[in-house]
Coordinates of C-alpha atoms in Angstrom, one line a residue:
Chain A
M1 CA 14.2 -79.7 0.5
S2 CA 14.2 -77.2 3.3
A3 CA 12.1 -73.8 3.9
A4 CA 12.8 -71.2 0.9
L5 CA 14.4 -68.0 1.1
P6 CA 13.2 -64.7 -0.1
P7 CA 13.9 -64.5 -3.9
D8 CA 16.3 -61.6 -3.7
V9 CA 18.2 -63.0 -0.9
A10 CA 18.2 -66.4 -2.6
A11 CA 19.4 -64.8 -6.1
Q12 CA 22.4 -62.8 -4.0
L13 CA 23.7 -66.1 -2.5
D14 CA 23.7 -67.8 -5.8
G15 CA 25.3 -65.4 -7.7
H16 CA 28.0 -64.2 -4.9
R17 CA 29.1 -67.7 -3.5
D18 CA 32.0 -65.9 -1.6
I19 CA 30.7 -65.7 2.5
T20 CA 32.2 -65.8 6.0
L21 CA 31.2 -68.6 8.2
F22 CA 31.6 -67.5 12.0
C23 CA 31.1 -70.3 14.6
R24 CA 32.7 -70.4 18.3
D25 CA 36.2 -71.4 19.4
A26 CA 36.8 -73.7 22.3
D27 CA 36.5 -70.6 24.8
G28 CA 33.1 -69.8 23.3
H29 CA 34.2 -66.7 21.5
P30 CA 33.6 -65.9 17.8
I31 CA 36.0 -67.1 15.1
G32 CA 35.5 -66.9 11.5
Y33 CA 36.6 -68.3 8.1
P34 CA 36.3 -67.3 4.6
M35 CA 34.2 -69.7 2.6
M36 CA 32.9 -70.3 -0.7
I37 CA 29.0 -71.8 -1.0
S38 CA 29.1 -75.1 -2.6
S39 CA 25.7 -75.4 -3.2
R40 CA 22.1 -74.2 -1.5
D41 CA 18.8 -76.1 -1.4
G42 CA 16.4 -73.7 0.1
A43 CA 17.4 -72.4 3.5
D44 CA 20.3 -75.2 3.6
I45 CA 23.6 -73.9 2.7
V46 CA 26.6 -76.3 1.9
F47 CA 30.4 -75.8 2.1
S48 CA 33.3 -78.2 1.7
T49 CA 36.5 -78.3 4.4
Y50 CA 39.1 -80.4 5.3
R51 CA 37.7 -83.1 8.0
K52 CA 40.6 -82.3 10.2
S53 CA 40.1 -78.4 10.0
A54 CA 39.8 -76.4 13.4
K55 CA 36.3 -75.1 12.0
V56 CA 35.0 -78.7 11.9
R57 CA 36.1 -79.1 15.7
H58 CA 34.4 -76.0 16.7
I59 CA 31.2 -76.9 15.0
E60 CA 31.2 -80.4 16.6
R61 CA 31.7 -79.0 20.0
D62 CA 28.7 -76.2 19.0
P63 CA 26.8 -76.2 16.0
R64 CA 25.7 -72.6 16.0
V65 CA 27.0 -70.6 13.3
A66 CA 26.6 -67.1 11.8
L67 CA 26.8 -66.3 8.0
L68 CA 27.5 -63.1 6.3
S69 CA 27.4 -62.4 2.5
F70 CA 28.2 -58.7 1.4
T71 CA 29.2 -57.2 -1.9
A72 CA 30.4 -53.2 -1.9
A73 CA 30.3 -50.7 -4.8
P74 CA 31.4 -47.0 -5.1
A75 CA 28.1 -44.8 -4.2
P76 CA 27.3 -42.4 -7.0
D77 CA 28.0 -39.4 -4.4
G78 CA 31.0 -40.7 -3.0
G79 CA 31.5 -43.2 -0.4
E80 CA 30.8 -46.8 -0.9
L81 CA 27.3 -48.6 -0.5
V82 CA 27.6 -52.3 1.0
R83 CA 24.6 -54.6 0.8
W84 CA 24.8 -57.6 3.2
I85 CA 23.0 -61.0 4.5
S86 CA 23.5 -61.6 8.0
M87 CA 22.2 -65.1 8.8
T88 CA 22.5 -67.5 11.4
G89 CA 21.8 -71.2 11.8
T90 CA 22.8 -74.7 12.8
A91 CA 25.8 -76.5 11.1
A92 CA 26.3 -80.2 10.7
V93 CA 29.2 -82.0 9.7
W94 CA 28.0 -84.5 6.9
Q95 CA 30.3 -87.4 5.1
P96 CA 28.2 -87.7 2.3
T97 CA 27.8 -90.8 -0.1
E98 CA 28.6 -90.5 -3.4
A99 CA 25.0 -90.2 -4.8
E100 CA 24.3 -87.4 -2.0
L101 CA 27.6 -85.7 -3.4
D102 CA 26.3 -85.9 -6.8
R103 CA 23.5 -83.9 -5.7
V104 CA 25.2 -81.1 -3.8
F105 CA 28.6 -81.1 -5.6
P106 CA 27.7 -82.5 -9.3
P107 CA 30.6 -83.7 -11.3
A108 CA 30.3 -80.7 -13.9
P109 CA 29.6 -77.7 -11.7
R110 CA 26.7 -75.9 -12.5
T111 CA 28.6 -72.6 -11.7
A112 CA 31.8 -72.0 -13.3
D113 CA 34.1 -69.5 -11.1
G114 CA 36.8 -68.5 -13.3
R115 CA 38.9 -67.9 -10.4
V116 CA 38.9 -71.5 -9.6
P117 CA 41.0 -73.8 -11.7
D118 CA 39.3 -76.5 -13.5
T119 CA 41.0 -79.4 -11.4
V120 CA 39.8 -78.1 -8.3
G121 CA 36.2 -79.4 -8.4
P122 CA 37.0 -82.8 -9.2
L123 CA 40.0 -83.0 -6.7
V124 CA 37.1 -81.8 -3.8
R125 CA 34.9 -84.7 -4.9
Q126 CA 37.4 -87.3 -4.7
R127 CA 39.0 -86.1 -1.5
T128 CA 35.4 -85.8 -0.3
L129 CA 34.6 -89.4 -1.0
E130 CA 38.2 -90.5 0.2
G131 CA 36.9 -88.8 3.7
K132 CA 39.6 -85.9 4.0
R133 CA 37.3 -83.4 3.2
I134 CA 33.6 -83.5 4.3
L135 CA 30.7 -81.0 3.8
L136 CA 29.2 -78.6 6.2
R137 CA 25.6 -78.1 5.7
V138 CA 24.0 -74.7 7.6
R139 CA 20.4 -74.9 8.0
L140 CA 19.5 -71.3 8.6
D141 CA 17.2 -69.9 11.4
E142 CA 13.7 -68.3 10.3
P143 CA 14.4 -68.3 6.6
D144 CA 11.3 -66.3 5.8
A145 CA 13.0 -63.2 7.9
V146 CA 16.5 -63.4 6.2
R147 CA 16.6 -60.0 4.2
I148 CA 19.2 -57.9 2.3
E149 CA 20.3 -54.7 4.3
E150 CA 21.9 -51.8 2.9
G151 CA 24.2 -49.2 4.2
R152 CA 27.3 -46.6 3.6
R153 CA 30.5 -45.6 4.6
Chain B
M1 CA 57.4 -64.7 1.8
S2 CA 55.1 -67.9 3.4
A3 CA 56.7 -71.2 3.1
P4 CA 55.8 -73.5 0.6
R5 CA 53.7 -76.6 1.7
R6 CA 51.4 -79.2 0.6
G7 CA 47.6 -79.1 1.0
G8 CA 45.9 -76.3 2.7
P9 CA 47.0 -72.6 3.0
A10 CA 50.2 -71.3 4.4
R11 CA 50.5 -69.2 7.5
M12 CA 51.4 -65.4 6.5
E13 CA 54.6 -64.4 7.9
P14 CA 54.0 -61.0 10.3
A15 CA 55.2 -58.7 7.7
E16 CA 52.7 -60.1 5.1
L17 CA 50.1 -59.8 7.3
E18 CA 51.0 -56.1 8.2
A19 CA 51.1 -55.4 4.9
F20 CA 47.6 -57.2 4.1
L21 CA 45.9 -55.4 6.8
A22 CA 47.5 -52.0 5.8
E23 CA 45.2 -51.9 2.8
P24 CA 41.8 -50.5 3.3
R25 CA 39.1 -53.1 2.8
W26 CA 35.7 -54.5 3.8
A27 CA 35.4 -57.3 6.4
G28 CA 33.3 -59.5 8.2
L29 CA 32.8 -58.7 11.7
C30 CA 31.0 -60.9 14.3
L31 CA 30.3 -60.7 18.2
E32 CA 27.8 -62.3 20.5
D33 CA 24.9 -59.9 20.9
E34 CA 23.4 -59.3 24.6
Q35 CA 21.1 -62.4 23.9
G36 CA 24.0 -64.5 23.3
R37 CA 23.6 -65.1 19.4
L38 CA 26.4 -64.5 17.0
R39 CA 25.7 -61.5 15.0
A40 CA 27.4 -60.9 11.8
V41 CA 28.0 -57.5 10.0
P42 CA 30.3 -55.9 7.6
A43 CA 32.8 -53.7 8.6
W44 CA 35.5 -51.0 7.0
I45 CA 39.0 -51.4 7.9
A46 CA 40.8 -48.1 7.1
G47 CA 44.2 -49.5 8.1
G48 CA 45.0 -52.2 10.7
H49 CA 47.9 -53.5 12.6
V50 CA 48.7 -57.1 13.9
Q51 CA 49.2 -55.7 17.2
G52 CA 47.4 -53.2 19.2
D53 CA 43.9 -51.8 18.1
V54 CA 42.0 -51.9 14.8
E55 CA 39.5 -49.1 14.0
V56 CA 36.5 -50.4 12.3
T57 CA 33.6 -48.6 10.7
V58 CA 30.3 -50.4 10.3
P59 CA 26.8 -49.3 8.4
A60 CA 24.9 -47.1 10.7
G61 CA 22.2 -49.1 12.9
A62 CA 23.9 -52.6 11.9
L63 CA 25.3 -52.9 15.7
P64 CA 23.3 -51.7 18.7
A65 CA 25.5 -49.9 21.5
M66 CA 26.7 -52.6 23.9
D67 CA 29.5 -53.5 26.4
P68 CA 32.9 -54.6 25.2
A69 CA 32.4 -58.1 23.9
P70 CA 34.8 -60.9 22.4
A71 CA 34.6 -60.4 18.4
C72 CA 36.5 -61.5 15.4
L73 CA 37.1 -60.0 12.3
V74 CA 37.8 -61.6 8.8
A75 CA 39.2 -60.2 6.2
D76 CA 40.2 -61.8 2.5
R77 CA 41.1 -61.0 -0.8
F78 CA 39.9 -63.5 -3.6
E79 CA 41.2 -62.5 -7.0
S80 CA 42.5 -65.7 -8.0
Y81 CA 42.7 -69.0 -6.4
V82 CA 46.6 -68.6 -5.7
G83 CA 45.9 -65.2 -5.1
I84 CA 43.6 -66.1 -1.8
R85 CA 44.9 -63.9 1.2
G86 CA 43.1 -63.3 4.2
A87 CA 43.5 -62.3 8.0
I88 CA 41.2 -63.7 11.0
L89 CA 41.8 -61.0 14.1
R90 CA 40.2 -62.2 17.3
G91 CA 39.9 -59.9 20.2
R92 CA 37.7 -57.5 22.2
L93 CA 35.5 -55.0 20.3
R94 CA 34.4 -51.8 22.2
P95 CA 32.9 -48.4 20.7
A96 CA 35.3 -45.9 19.8
E97 CA 33.4 -43.0 20.1
A98 CA 29.8 -41.8 20.5
G99 CA 27.2 -43.4 17.8
D100 CA 27.2 -46.7 16.5
E101 CA 29.3 -46.4 13.7
Q102 CA 32.9 -46.3 14.9
W103 CA 34.2 -49.6 17.0
R104 CA 37.6 -50.8 17.9
L105 CA 38.8 -54.2 18.2
T106 CA 41.8 -54.7 20.6
V107 CA 43.6 -57.6 19.0
A108 CA 44.6 -60.4 21.2
K109 CA 45.0 -63.0 18.2
A110 CA 46.2 -62.5 14.4
H111 CA 46.0 -65.4 11.9
G112 CA 47.2 -64.8 8.4
F113 CA 46.8 -67.0 5.6
S114 CA 48.1 -67.4 1.9
F115 CA 47.4 -69.7 -0.8
A116 CA 50.5 -68.4 -3.0
N117 CA 52.8 -71.2 -2.4
T118 CA 49.9 -73.9 -1.8
T119 CA 49.8 -77.1 -4.4
V120 CA 46.5 -77.9 -5.2
S121 CA 46.3 -81.0 -3.7
L122 CA 43.3 -80.3 -1.4

């Protein structure tokens, strides 16, 4: 297990799995993708994606990434409050064995997401074992320093 | 309407993308800071366009004053699997006015995606 994150950061990431992954395109400029966290182990965050996706090519060329998790809600006095976690890290493309996949993407998902059909999880596992999908594992920089920030508009 | 296809998400047609961007929403904004590191912050889009400039508001203090820089803005909506919609806008970000909250992204590349007609074949 990698280093631990502050408890409030870990709770937000585990409770809100939507996140944006940013890497660099062929010109070295930022490019981003909405993702869903598949699993988290300390400061290692794992995603599933297509093996042939553009993001995989970008990350193989330059593994430095940024991640952004945020939630927004109406403020009591008008406007909106936004809470976010901005992180950087290094990504690795990972073709897991079945045993490794069992650990990070269990056959029975630990956290159901009502937005995703039940058929998706088993298909993702199957496609990963077939090599059509892979995992991206991001190890966060300076996990002790990751914090939740707040602002408003 | 995006075209049906197997596998991954379909590319939005320009009119769909324009309509998606017209809805105010929070998005993720990323640029390279002056130390060469990627830096991501939330940004409010009051209503954007595929062509031209997109005005964004970031929380006070989230971004330091800086020269224009390449940036990427990612806006998405995920209320259901087939309801996933998103836009990835890339271009150059610069301050829109004094202070650190108002920024303007001049869009060079725009890409919209939709899971509406995606078969769940993954």
